[in-house]
Coordinates of C-alpha atoms in Angstrom, one line a residue:
Chain A
M1 CA 84.7 7.5 205.4
V2 CA 82.0 9.7 206.9
A3 CA 80.9 12.5 204.5
R4 CA 81.3 15.9 205.6
R5 CA 77.6 16.6 205.9
D6 CA 77.2 13.8 208.4
V7 CA 79.5 15.3 210.9
D8 CA 78.1 18.0 213.2
V9 CA 81.4 19.5 214.6
T10 CA 79.6 22.0 216.9
D11 CA 77.7 19.1 218.6
L12 CA 80.9 17.1 218.8
I13 CA 82.8 19.9 220.6
N14 CA 79.8 20.5 222.9
R15 CA 79.9 16.8 223.8
A16 CA 83.7 17.0 224.3
R17 CA 83.1 19.9 226.7
H18 CA 81.0 17.5 228.8
A19 CA 83.9 15.0 228.7
D20 CA 82.2 12.5 226.4
P21 CA 85.1 10.1 225.6
R22 CA 83.7 9.1 222.2
A23 CA 83.5 12.8 221.1
V24 CA 87.1 13.4 222.3
A25 CA 88.3 10.4 220.4
R26 CA 86.5 11.4 217.2
L27 CA 87.8 15.0 217.4
I28 CA 91.4 13.8 217.9
S29 CA 91.0 11.5 214.9
F30 CA 89.9 14.5 212.8
V31 CA 92.9 16.6 213.8
E32 CA 95.3 13.7 213.4
S33 CA 94.3 13.0 209.8
N34 CA 93.6 15.1 206.9
S35 CA 89.9 15.0 207.6
P36 CA 87.5 17.2 205.5
V37 CA 86.2 18.7 208.7
L38 CA 89.7 19.5 210.0
R39 CA 89.3 23.2 209.3
E40 CA 85.9 23.3 211.0
V41 CA 87.2 21.6 214.1
A42 CA 90.2 24.0 214.2
A43 CA 87.8 27.0 214.0
G44 CA 85.6 25.5 216.7
L45 CA 88.5 25.0 219.0
A46 CA 90.0 28.4 218.5
G47 CA 88.2 30.2 221.3
V48 CA 89.0 27.6 223.9
P49 CA 91.3 29.0 226.7
A50 CA 94.3 26.7 227.4
Q51 CA 93.9 25.7 231.1
A52 CA 95.7 22.3 231.2
H53 CA 99.2 21.9 232.4
V54 CA 101.0 20.3 229.4
V55 CA 103.9 18.0 230.5
G56 CA 106.1 16.4 227.9
L57 CA 108.0 13.1 228.8
T58 CA 110.9 12.0 226.7
G59 CA 113.6 9.4 227.1
S60 CA 115.3 6.3 225.6
P61 CA 113.3 3.2 225.3
G62 CA 113.7 1.1 228.4
V63 CA 113.7 3.9 230.9
G64 CA 110.1 3.1 232.0
K65 CA 108.3 6.1 230.5
S66 CA 105.0 4.2 230.2
T67 CA 105.2 2.9 233.7
L68 CA 106.1 6.4 234.9
T69 CA 103.1 7.9 233.0
N70 CA 100.9 5.2 234.5
A71 CA 102.1 6.1 238.1
L72 CA 101.6 9.9 237.4
V73 CA 98.1 9.3 236.2
T74 CA 97.4 7.3 239.4
A75 CA 98.8 10.1 241.6
L76 CA 96.9 12.9 239.6
R77 CA 93.6 11.0 239.7
A78 CA 94.1 10.5 243.5
R79 CA 94.1 14.4 243.9
G80 CA 91.0 14.6 241.7
D81 CA 92.5 15.8 238.5
R82 CA 91.2 15.0 235.1
V83 CA 94.1 13.7 233.0
G84 CA 94.9 13.4 229.3
V85 CA 97.7 11.2 227.9
L86 CA 99.0 11.5 224.3
A87 CA 101.6 8.9 223.3
V88 CA 103.3 10.2 220.4
D89 CA 105.7 8.2 218.0
P90 CA 107.1 10.6 215.6
S91 CA 109.4 8.1 213.9
S92 CA 106.6 5.9 213.0
P93 CA 104.7 6.5 209.7
Y94 CA 102.0 4.1 210.9
S95 CA 99.0 4.7 213.0
G96 CA 98.8 4.5 216.8
G97 CA 98.5 0.8 216.6
A98 CA 102.2 0.4 217.0
L99 CA 101.9 1.6 220.6
L100 CA 99.3 -0.9 221.5
G101 CA 101.6 -2.6 224.0
D102 CA 101.9 0.7 226.0
R103 CA 98.3 1.2 225.9
I104 CA 97.7 -2.3 227.3
R105 CA 99.9 -1.4 230.2
M106 CA 97.7 1.7 230.8
G107 CA 94.8 -0.8 231.3
E108 CA 94.1 0.1 234.8
H109 CA 93.1 3.7 233.7
S110 CA 91.3 2.7 230.6
E111 CA 88.0 2.4 232.3
D112 CA 88.3 5.7 234.1
E113 CA 86.0 8.4 232.7
H114 CA 88.3 11.1 233.8
V115 CA 91.4 9.8 231.9
F116 CA 91.7 10.2 228.2
I117 CA 94.4 8.1 226.6
R118 CA 95.5 8.4 222.9
S119 CA 98.2 7.3 220.7
M120 CA 99.3 9.4 217.8
A121 CA 101.7 8.8 214.8
S122 CA 102.6 11.0 211.9
R123 CA 99.7 10.0 209.6
G124 CA 99.6 12.6 207.1
Q125 CA 98.0 15.7 208.7
L126 CA 99.1 18.9 206.9
G127 CA 102.1 19.9 208.9
G128 CA 102.5 16.5 210.6
L129 CA 102.8 16.1 214.4
A130 CA 103.9 19.6 215.0
A131 CA 100.4 20.6 213.9
A132 CA 98.5 17.6 215.1
V133 CA 99.7 17.6 218.7
P134 CA 98.7 21.2 219.5
Q135 CA 95.3 20.6 218.1
A136 CA 94.9 17.4 220.1
L137 CA 95.9 19.3 223.2
R138 CA 93.1 21.8 222.6
V139 CA 90.6 18.9 222.4
L140 CA 91.8 17.5 225.7
D141 CA 91.6 21.0 227.1
V142 CA 88.0 21.4 226.0
A143 CA 87.3 18.1 227.7
G144 CA 88.4 19.7 231.0
C145 CA 91.8 18.0 231.5
D146 CA 93.9 19.5 234.3
V147 CA 97.1 17.9 233.2
I148 CA 98.0 16.4 229.8
L149 CA 101.0 14.1 229.6
V150 CA 102.6 13.9 226.2
E151 CA 104.8 10.9 226.1
T152 CA 107.2 10.3 223.2
V153 CA 109.4 7.3 222.3
G154 CA 113.1 7.7 221.8
V155 CA 115.4 10.7 222.2
G156 CA 115.8 11.7 218.5
Q157 CA 115.5 15.3 217.3
A158 CA 111.8 14.7 216.4
E159 CA 111.0 13.5 219.9
I160 CA 112.8 16.5 221.4
E161 CA 110.7 18.8 219.2
I162 CA 107.5 17.2 220.3
A163 CA 108.5 17.2 224.0
S164 CA 109.4 20.9 223.6
L165 CA 105.8 21.7 222.7
A166 CA 104.9 21.2 226.3
D167 CA 104.8 23.7 229.1
T168 CA 107.1 21.5 231.2
T169 CA 109.5 19.1 229.6
L170 CA 110.5 16.0 231.7
L171 CA 113.6 14.0 230.7
V172 CA 113.4 10.3 232.1
L173 CA 116.6 8.4 232.4
A174 CA 117.5 5.1 234.1
P175 CA 120.7 3.3 235.3
G176 CA 122.6 0.9 233.0
L177 CA 121.6 2.6 229.7
G178 CA 124.5 5.1 229.5
D179 CA 122.0 7.5 228.2
G180 CA 123.2 10.5 230.3
I181 CA 125.9 11.0 227.7
Q182 CA 123.4 10.0 224.9
A183 CA 121.0 12.6 226.1
A184 CA 123.8 15.2 226.3
K185 CA 124.7 14.4 222.7
A186 CA 121.2 14.7 221.4
G187 CA 120.8 18.1 223.1
V188 CA 117.9 16.9 225.2
V189 CA 119.5 18.0 228.4
E190 CA 119.2 21.6 227.4
I191 CA 115.4 21.4 226.8
A192 CA 114.5 19.5 230.1
D193 CA 112.8 21.4 233.0
V194 CA 112.8 18.4 235.3
Y195 CA 115.1 15.3 235.1
V196 CA 113.8 12.0 236.5
V197 CA 116.2 9.1 237.2
N198 CA 113.7 6.2 237.1
K199 CA 114.3 2.6 238.4
A200 CA 116.1 4.2 241.2
D201 CA 116.0 0.9 243.2
R202 CA 118.6 -0.4 240.7
G203 CA 122.4 0.0 241.3
G204 CA 123.8 2.9 239.3
A205 CA 121.1 5.5 240.0
E206 CA 123.5 7.6 241.9
Q207 CA 126.0 7.6 239.0
V208 CA 123.3 8.7 236.5
T209 CA 122.4 11.6 238.9
R210 CA 126.1 12.6 239.2
D211 CA 126.6 12.4 235.4
L212 CA 123.5 14.5 234.9
R213 CA 124.6 17.2 237.4
Q214 CA 127.9 17.4 235.5
V215 CA 126.2 17.7 232.2
Q216 CA 123.9 20.2 233.6
S217 CA 126.6 22.3 235.0
L218 CA 128.2 22.5 231.6
S219 CA 125.0 23.3 229.7
A220 CA 123.1 26.6 229.5
G221 CA 119.7 25.1 230.5
R222 CA 116.4 26.0 228.9
H223 CA 115.8 29.2 230.9
E224 CA 118.2 31.0 233.1
G225 CA 115.5 31.6 235.8
W226 CA 114.9 27.9 236.3
K227 CA 117.4 25.3 237.4
A228 CA 116.1 21.8 236.4
S229 CA 115.6 19.7 239.4
I230 CA 116.8 16.0 239.4
L231 CA 114.4 13.5 241.0
K232 CA 114.7 9.8 241.6
T233 CA 111.7 7.6 241.2
T234 CA 110.7 3.8 241.2
A235 CA 107.7 4.1 239.0
V236 CA 106.6 0.4 239.5
S237 CA 106.3 0.9 243.3
G238 CA 105.3 4.5 243.2
E239 CA 108.4 5.7 245.1
G240 CA 109.1 9.3 244.4
I241 CA 106.0 10.1 242.4
Q242 CA 104.5 12.5 244.9
E243 CA 107.8 14.4 244.8
L244 CA 107.7 14.5 241.0
I245 CA 104.0 15.8 241.2
G246 CA 105.4 18.5 243.5
A247 CA 108.2 19.4 241.1
L248 CA 105.8 19.7 238.2
A249 CA 103.5 21.9 240.2
E250 CA 106.4 24.0 241.3
H251 CA 107.5 24.4 237.6
R252 CA 104.0 25.3 236.5
Q253 CA 103.9 28.0 239.2
W254 CA 107.3 29.4 238.1
L255 CA 106.0 29.5 234.5
E256 CA 103.1 31.6 235.4
D257 CA 105.0 33.9 237.8
S258 CA 107.9 34.5 235.3
G259 CA 105.6 35.0 232.3
E260 CA 107.4 32.1 230.6
L261 CA 104.2 30.2 230.2
G262 CA 102.8 32.8 227.8
V263 CA 106.2 32.8 225.9
R264 CA 106.2 29.0 225.5
R265 CA 102.6 28.9 224.4
R266 CA 103.1 31.6 221.8
R267 CA 106.3 29.7 220.6
R268 CA 104.2 26.6 220.4
A269 CA 101.6 28.4 218.3
A270 CA 104.2 29.8 216.0
T271 CA 105.7 26.3 215.4
E272 CA 102.2 25.0 214.7
I273 CA 101.4 27.7 212.2
E274 CA 104.7 27.4 210.5
A275 CA 104.3 23.6 210.2
I276 CA 100.8 24.0 208.7
A277 CA 102.0 26.7 206.3
L278 CA 105.0 24.7 205.2
G279 CA 102.8 21.6 204.7
A280 CA 100.5 23.6 202.5
V281 CA 103.4 25.0 200.4
R282 CA 104.7 21.4 200.1
E283 CA 101.3 20.3 198.8
R284 CA 101.4 23.1 196.3
F285 CA 104.8 22.1 195.1
A286 CA 103.6 18.6 194.5
T287 CA 100.7 19.7 192.4
L288 CA 102.5 22.3 190.3
A289 CA 102.7 21.6 186.6
G290 CA 104.8 23.2 183.9
P291 CA 108.7 23.5 183.6
A292 CA 109.1 24.6 187.2
A293 CA 107.3 21.3 188.3
L294 CA 109.4 19.3 190.8
D295 CA 109.9 16.3 188.6
D296 CA 110.8 18.2 185.5
A297 CA 113.2 20.3 187.5
A298 CA 114.7 17.1 189.2
G299 CA 115.3 15.7 185.6
R300 CA 117.2 18.9 184.6
V301 CA 119.3 18.7 187.8
V302 CA 120.2 15.1 187.1
D303 CA 121.2 16.0 183.6
G304 CA 123.4 18.8 184.9
E305 CA 121.3 21.5 183.1
T306 CA 120.6 23.5 186.2
D307 CA 121.6 23.3 189.9
P308 CA 119.2 22.6 192.7
Y309 CA 119.2 26.2 194.0
V310 CA 118.2 27.7 190.8
A311 CA 115.5 24.9 190.5
A312 CA 114.3 25.7 194.0
E313 CA 114.0 29.5 193.2
A314 CA 111.9 28.7 190.0
L315 CA 109.7 26.5 192.2
I316 CA 109.0 29.2 194.7
A317 CA 108.5 31.8 192.0
S318 CA 105.8 29.6 190.4
L319 CA 103.7 29.5 193.6
Chain B
M1 CA 135.2 33.6 208.4
V2 CA 136.7 34.0 204.9
A3 CA 135.1 36.7 202.8
R4 CA 133.5 35.8 199.6
R5 CA 136.0 37.7 197.4
D6 CA 138.8 35.5 198.9
V7 CA 137.4 32.1 197.7
D8 CA 138.2 31.0 194.2
V9 CA 135.4 28.4 193.7
T10 CA 136.5 27.4 190.2
D11 CA 140.0 26.8 191.4
L12 CA 138.7 24.8 194.3
I13 CA 136.6 22.6 192.1
N14 CA 139.5 22.1 189.7
R15 CA 141.7 21.0 192.6
A16 CA 139.0 18.7 193.9
R17 CA 138.8 17.2 190.3
H18 CA 142.5 16.2 190.9
A19 CA 141.4 14.7 194.2
D20 CA 143.1 17.3 196.4
P21 CA 141.8 16.3 199.9
R22 CA 142.0 19.9 201.2
A23 CA 139.9 21.2 198.4
V24 CA 137.3 18.3 198.9
A25 CA 137.1 19.2 202.6
R26 CA 136.7 22.9 201.9
L27 CA 133.9 22.3 199.4
I28 CA 132.0 20.1 201.7
S29 CA 132.3 22.6 204.4
F30 CA 130.7 25.2 202.1
V31 CA 127.8 22.9 201.1
E32 CA 127.3 21.9 204.8
S33 CA 126.9 25.3 206.1
N34 CA 125.1 28.4 204.9
S35 CA 128.3 29.7 203.2
P36 CA 128.2 32.8 201.0
V37 CA 129.8 30.9 198.2
L38 CA 127.3 28.0 198.5
R39 CA 125.4 29.1 195.4
E40 CA 128.6 29.4 193.4
V41 CA 129.6 26.0 194.5
A42 CA 126.3 24.4 193.5
A43 CA 126.4 26.1 190.0
G44 CA 130.1 24.9 189.5
L45 CA 129.1 21.3 190.5
A46 CA 125.9 21.2 188.4
G47 CA 127.6 19.8 185.2
V48 CA 129.3 17.0 187.0
P49 CA 128.0 13.6 185.9
A50 CA 127.1 11.3 188.8
Q51 CA 129.4 8.3 188.4
A52 CA 129.9 7.0 191.9
H53 CA 127.8 4.2 193.4
V54 CA 126.2 5.7 196.4
V55 CA 125.6 3.1 199.2
G56 CA 123.7 4.1 202.3
L57 CA 124.2 2.2 205.6
T58 CA 121.8 2.4 208.4
G59 CA 121.0 0.4 211.6
S60 CA 120.8 0.8 215.3
P61 CA 123.8 1.8 217.5
G62 CA 125.8 -1.2 218.4
V63 CA 125.4 -3.3 215.1
G64 CA 128.9 -2.4 214.1
K65 CA 128.2 0.0 211.2
S66 CA 131.5 1.8 211.6
T67 CA 133.5 -1.4 211.6
L68 CA 131.6 -2.6 208.6
T69 CA 132.3 0.7 206.8
N70 CA 135.9 0.3 207.7
A71 CA 136.0 -3.3 206.3
L72 CA 134.2 -2.2 203.1
V73 CA 136.7 0.6 202.5
T74 CA 139.6 -2.0 203.0
A75 CA 138.0 -4.3 200.4
L76 CA 137.1 -1.5 198.0
R77 CA 140.7 -0.1 198.2
A78 CA 142.2 -3.6 197.6
R79 CA 140.4 -3.6 194.2
G80 CA 141.7 -0.1 193.4
D81 CA 138.5 1.9 194.1
R82 CA 138.6 5.5 195.2
V83 CA 136.2 5.6 198.2
G84 CA 134.2 8.5 199.9
V85 CA 132.7 8.1 203.5
L86 CA 130.0 10.5 204.7
A87 CA 129.0 9.8 208.4
V88 CA 125.7 11.6 208.9
D89 CA 124.1 12.3 212.2
P90 CA 120.7 13.7 211.5
S91 CA 119.5 13.8 215.1
S92 CA 122.4 15.9 216.1
P93 CA 122.2 19.8 215.8
Y94 CA 126.0 19.9 216.5
S95 CA 128.9 19.6 214.1
G96 CA 130.6 16.5 213.0
G97 CA 132.6 16.5 216.2
A98 CA 130.1 14.1 217.8
L99 CA 131.4 11.4 215.6
L100 CA 135.0 11.8 216.4
G101 CA 135.1 8.3 218.0
D102 CA 134.0 6.8 214.7
R103 CA 136.5 8.8 212.8
I104 CA 139.3 7.6 215.0
R105 CA 138.3 4.0 214.3
M106 CA 138.7 4.8 210.6
G107 CA 142.3 5.7 211.5
E108 CA 143.8 3.1 209.2
H109 CA 142.4 4.8 206.1
S110 CA 142.9 8.4 207.2
E111 CA 146.3 8.6 205.6
D112 CA 145.1 7.1 202.4
E113 CA 144.9 9.7 199.6
H114 CA 142.2 7.7 197.8
V115 CA 139.9 7.6 200.8
F116 CA 137.8 10.8 201.8
I117 CA 136.2 10.6 205.2
R118 CA 133.7 13.2 206.4
S119 CA 131.3 13.6 209.3
M120 CA 128.1 15.8 208.7
A121 CA 125.4 17.0 211.0
S122 CA 122.5 19.3 210.4
R123 CA 124.2 22.5 210.9
G124 CA 121.9 25.1 209.3
Q125 CA 122.3 24.7 205.6
L126 CA 119.1 25.8 203.8
G127 CA 117.1 22.6 203.6
G128 CA 119.2 20.7 206.1
L129 CA 120.8 17.4 205.4
A130 CA 118.4 16.5 202.7
A131 CA 120.0 19.3 200.7
A132 CA 123.6 19.1 202.1
V133 CA 124.1 15.4 201.5
P134 CA 123.4 15.4 197.7
Q135 CA 125.8 18.4 197.3
A136 CA 128.5 16.6 199.3
L137 CA 128.0 13.5 197.1
R138 CA 128.5 15.7 194.0
V139 CA 131.8 17.0 195.7
L140 CA 133.0 13.4 196.2
D141 CA 131.9 12.5 192.7
V142 CA 134.1 15.2 191.3
A143 CA 137.0 14.0 193.2
G144 CA 136.6 10.6 191.4
C145 CA 135.2 8.4 194.0
D146 CA 134.0 5.0 192.6
V147 CA 131.9 4.3 195.7
I148 CA 130.5 6.6 198.3
L149 CA 129.4 5.1 201.7
V150 CA 126.8 7.2 203.5
E151 CA 126.6 6.0 207.1
T152 CA 123.9 7.2 209.4
V153 CA 123.5 6.6 213.1
G154 CA 120.2 5.2 214.5
V155 CA 117.1 3.9 212.8
G156 CA 114.7 6.8 213.1
Q157 CA 112.7 8.4 210.3
A158 CA 115.4 10.9 209.7
E159 CA 118.1 8.3 209.2
I160 CA 115.9 6.3 206.9
E161 CA 115.4 9.3 204.8
I162 CA 119.1 10.0 204.5
A163 CA 119.9 6.3 203.8
S164 CA 117.1 6.5 201.0
L165 CA 119.1 9.1 199.2
A166 CA 121.4 6.4 198.2
D167 CA 121.4 4.3 195.1
T168 CA 121.7 1.1 197.2
T169 CA 120.5 1.0 200.9
L170 CA 122.0 -1.4 203.2
L171 CA 120.3 -2.2 206.6
V172 CA 122.8 -3.6 209.1
L173 CA 121.6 -5.7 212.0
A174 CA 123.2 -7.7 214.7
P175 CA 122.2 -10.6 217.1
G176 CA 121.0 -9.7 220.5
L177 CA 119.6 -6.3 219.9
G178 CA 116.0 -7.4 219.0
D179 CA 116.2 -4.9 216.2
G180 CA 114.6 -7.1 213.5
I181 CA 111.3 -6.1 215.1
Q182 CA 112.4 -2.5 215.7
A183 CA 113.4 -2.2 212.1
A184 CA 110.1 -3.5 210.9
K185 CA 108.3 -1.1 213.1
A186 CA 110.4 1.9 211.8
G187 CA 109.6 0.8 208.2
V188 CA 113.3 0.4 207.5
V189 CA 112.8 -3.1 206.1
E190 CA 110.9 -1.7 203.2
I191 CA 113.6 0.6 202.1
A192 CA 116.6 -1.8 202.2
D193 CA 118.1 -3.3 199.2
V194 CA 120.6 -5.4 201.0
Y195 CA 120.4 -6.7 204.6
V196 CA 123.5 -7.5 206.5
V197 CA 123.5 -9.5 209.7
N198 CA 126.8 -8.4 211.3
K199 CA 128.6 -10.0 214.2
A200 CA 127.6 -13.2 212.6
D201 CA 130.1 -15.2 214.8
R202 CA 127.8 -14.5 217.8
G203 CA 125.0 -16.7 218.8
G204 CA 121.6 -15.6 217.5
A205 CA 122.7 -14.6 213.9
E206 CA 120.6 -17.4 212.5
Q207 CA 117.5 -16.2 214.5
V208 CA 118.0 -12.6 213.2
T209 CA 118.2 -14.0 209.6
R210 CA 115.0 -16.0 210.1
D211 CA 113.2 -13.0 211.7
L212 CA 114.3 -10.9 208.7
R213 CA 113.0 -13.4 206.2
Q214 CA 109.7 -13.5 207.9
V215 CA 109.4 -9.6 208.0
Q216 CA 110.6 -9.5 204.4
S217 CA 107.9 -12.1 203.3
L218 CA 105.2 -9.9 204.8
S219 CA 106.5 -6.6 203.4
A220 CA 106.2 -5.2 199.9
G221 CA 109.9 -4.4 199.5
R222 CA 111.4 -1.3 197.9
H223 CA 111.0 -2.5 194.3
E224 CA 109.1 -5.6 192.9
G225 CA 111.9 -6.3 190.5
W226 CA 114.6 -6.8 193.3
K227 CA 114.5 -9.2 196.2
A228 CA 116.8 -7.9 199.0
S229 CA 119.5 -10.5 199.8
I230 CA 120.4 -11.3 203.4
L231 CA 124.1 -11.6 204.0
K232 CA 126.1 -12.5 207.1
T233 CA 129.3 -10.7 208.0
T234 CA 131.8 -10.5 210.8
A235 CA 133.2 -7.1 210.0
V236 CA 136.1 -7.3 212.7
S237 CA 137.6 -10.3 210.9
G238 CA 136.5 -9.4 207.4
E239 CA 134.3 -12.6 207.1
G240 CA 131.6 -12.1 204.4
I241 CA 132.9 -8.7 203.2
Q242 CA 133.7 -10.1 199.7
E243 CA 130.2 -11.4 199.4
L244 CA 128.8 -8.1 200.5
I245 CA 130.9 -6.2 197.9
G246 CA 129.6 -8.8 195.4
A247 CA 126.0 -8.1 196.4
L248 CA 126.4 -4.4 196.1
A249 CA 127.9 -4.7 192.6
E250 CA 125.0 -6.9 191.7
H251 CA 122.4 -4.4 192.8
R252 CA 124.2 -1.6 191.1
Q253 CA 124.1 -3.7 187.8
W254 CA 120.3 -4.3 188.4
L255 CA 119.7 -0.5 189.0
E256 CA 121.3 0.2 185.6
D257 CA 119.6 -2.6 183.7
S258 CA 116.1 -1.9 185.1
G259 CA 116.4 1.9 184.7
E260 CA 115.8 2.2 188.5
L261 CA 119.1 4.1 188.9
G262 CA 117.7 7.1 186.8
V263 CA 114.5 6.9 188.8
R264 CA 116.2 7.0 192.2
R265 CA 118.6 9.7 191.2
R266 CA 115.6 12.0 189.9
R267 CA 113.8 11.3 193.2
R268 CA 116.9 12.3 195.2
A269 CA 117.1 15.5 193.1
A270 CA 113.4 16.2 193.7
T271 CA 113.8 15.8 197.5
E272 CA 116.9 18.0 197.4
I273 CA 115.0 20.8 195.5
E274 CA 112.0 20.6 197.6
A275 CA 114.1 20.8 200.8
I276 CA 116.0 23.9 199.5
A277 CA 112.7 25.5 198.5
L278 CA 111.0 24.8 201.8
G279 CA 114.1 26.0 203.7
A280 CA 113.8 29.3 201.7
V281 CA 110.1 29.6 202.3
R282 CA 110.8 29.1 206.0
E283 CA 113.4 31.8 206.1
R284 CA 111.0 34.2 204.5
F285 CA 108.3 33.4 207.1
A286 CA 110.8 34.1 209.8
T287 CA 111.7 37.6 208.4
L288 CA 108.1 38.7 207.6
A289 CA 106.9 41.8 209.3
G290 CA 103.2 43.1 209.8
P291 CA 100.1 41.5 210.9
A292 CA 100.7 38.2 209.1
A293 CA 104.1 37.9 210.8
L294 CA 104.6 34.6 212.6
D295 CA 105.0 35.9 216.1
D296 CA 101.9 38.3 215.8
A297 CA 99.8 35.4 214.4
A298 CA 101.0 33.1 217.2
G299 CA 99.8 35.7 219.7
R300 CA 96.3 35.8 218.1
V301 CA 96.1 32.0 218.1
V302 CA 97.0 31.8 221.8
D303 CA 94.4 34.5 222.6
G304 CA 91.8 32.5 220.6
E305 CA 91.2 35.4 218.0
T306 CA 92.1 33.1 215.1
D307 CA 92.9 29.4 214.4
P308 CA 96.3 28.2 213.2
Y309 CA 94.9 27.2 209.7
V310 CA 93.6 30.7 209.0
A311 CA 96.9 32.2 210.3
A312 CA 98.9 29.8 208.1
E313 CA 96.9 30.9 205.0
A314 CA 97.6 34.5 205.8
L315 CA 101.3 33.7 206.2
I316 CA 101.4 32.1 202.8
A317 CA 99.5 34.9 201.2
S318 CA 102.0 37.5 202.4
L319 CA 104.9 35.7 200.7

């Protein structure tokens, strides 16, 4: 552990502004963990205007999200963009190491100084990933990223929440996984701005597209002014990636024109603040002493002396 | 909607005590939703001693959890037990309807007056499923259930949390899904008290067992005094179910002898109280007005006038 005094946050942020990859990595480590300099980093990043287009990717394991992310990075680099990649695993309590395999597949970009790749897991920051991800986005914004790809694993509620932190949410599907229906069930269809049917060279891609159109016709969609487009890609060969880049740019333009960009960013900030506040309240609950303390109250609930609602009220009152 | 005045909660609880299935169903509906009588129900259930053995089942889709649950119910009924089944889908924001397929498969027990079957999803109760499930367990306890099976879908963090609310947590695996490794990654191996390798008639069951033993030897386990047993079942034919019933009874005995039962129930109550309290705090955040209000604060964070930590502090201070 580095003592607080040894970290010059202002200097780190300045170096991140000049796209120093080590400064970027260090700042993200601070926002990911409960670092003593976390507050100072947050204050330092507060004035940074959000320029980057934040794109969330979600979808079941096996649809090829990592390969698609890789292909998107290649295409974005070809047009001269600086790119950030956050690979988020909300279901893992462990550090980013679990995603090592994915990172190895990103190998071709790992030496590129205009690409920042980072894995994040819920490691105990106050407020969890709902707080850590927006801060990490600010760090990547400071470093001048034009596009930030936030890739989640799985299609659970947590993954959907992370993906919804983005400006544009991309749902990736593939033939043969039956996940059109799964996605509909998980409510993910409603939050997607762009659908991608990847592995389109395989049989069944047309069926997935049709299923998706049907689900789409029955659902309200995320915003009435935007009809989510359905694209087909074969990420391994690069097929359809230019069209996807075009669809993302089109959505970004719509976000700006419609004023929805500001709405989403404000909602993202509200979620972030709430997550931090609830995390802080939870910490206070854990450290309370006396009869309202959580463990004492739990004992009384088990013994039938009180009910959990009365106990919860006492807990809040003792804050 | 039924108005508050029209519900006689005391009468409902009395009828549930006599195992009236309609009263049980109605009470669970109250604890699942933000019903106006929720508090009254909670107070009425507070004095009920927890008698039932609560068994949580978790595992990936496709391992045969529903079939296994069905087989367990058959075996428990054969020895004269009254049984409750809660099928919980934490990743679904929708009502239990999503699990209709599973319930249809439970058809053979749906006419049995000593079996209570119920699907639950996160439907907006204060504190979510972490609060609703323990209350539903109390309802089933009042109705005289000897064993309550809590079945979750998936192996995400949310599913693990629900399964951990049980006295005994059972992790179900099957050959050919590669989920030994997946389970290890999700941290589920550490919380299981009993492992079941289902579909043991298929090739690969031995391999799953070996993988599991290896993962087990590397992990700390949930409690040092208990080494999780690994059983093989073929739920469709009933093979291995008696042994599983035996393993569950053995674990229950160990829980009592070691004092761990009380520890786990206290922890469950603490989680429940905390979830209710955090839900209430969150509701207050949402209704706050003035400069500390969430939406105003979010606007200032987006504009770079403040950082989310300062905004979160102001939010807490205004409670």
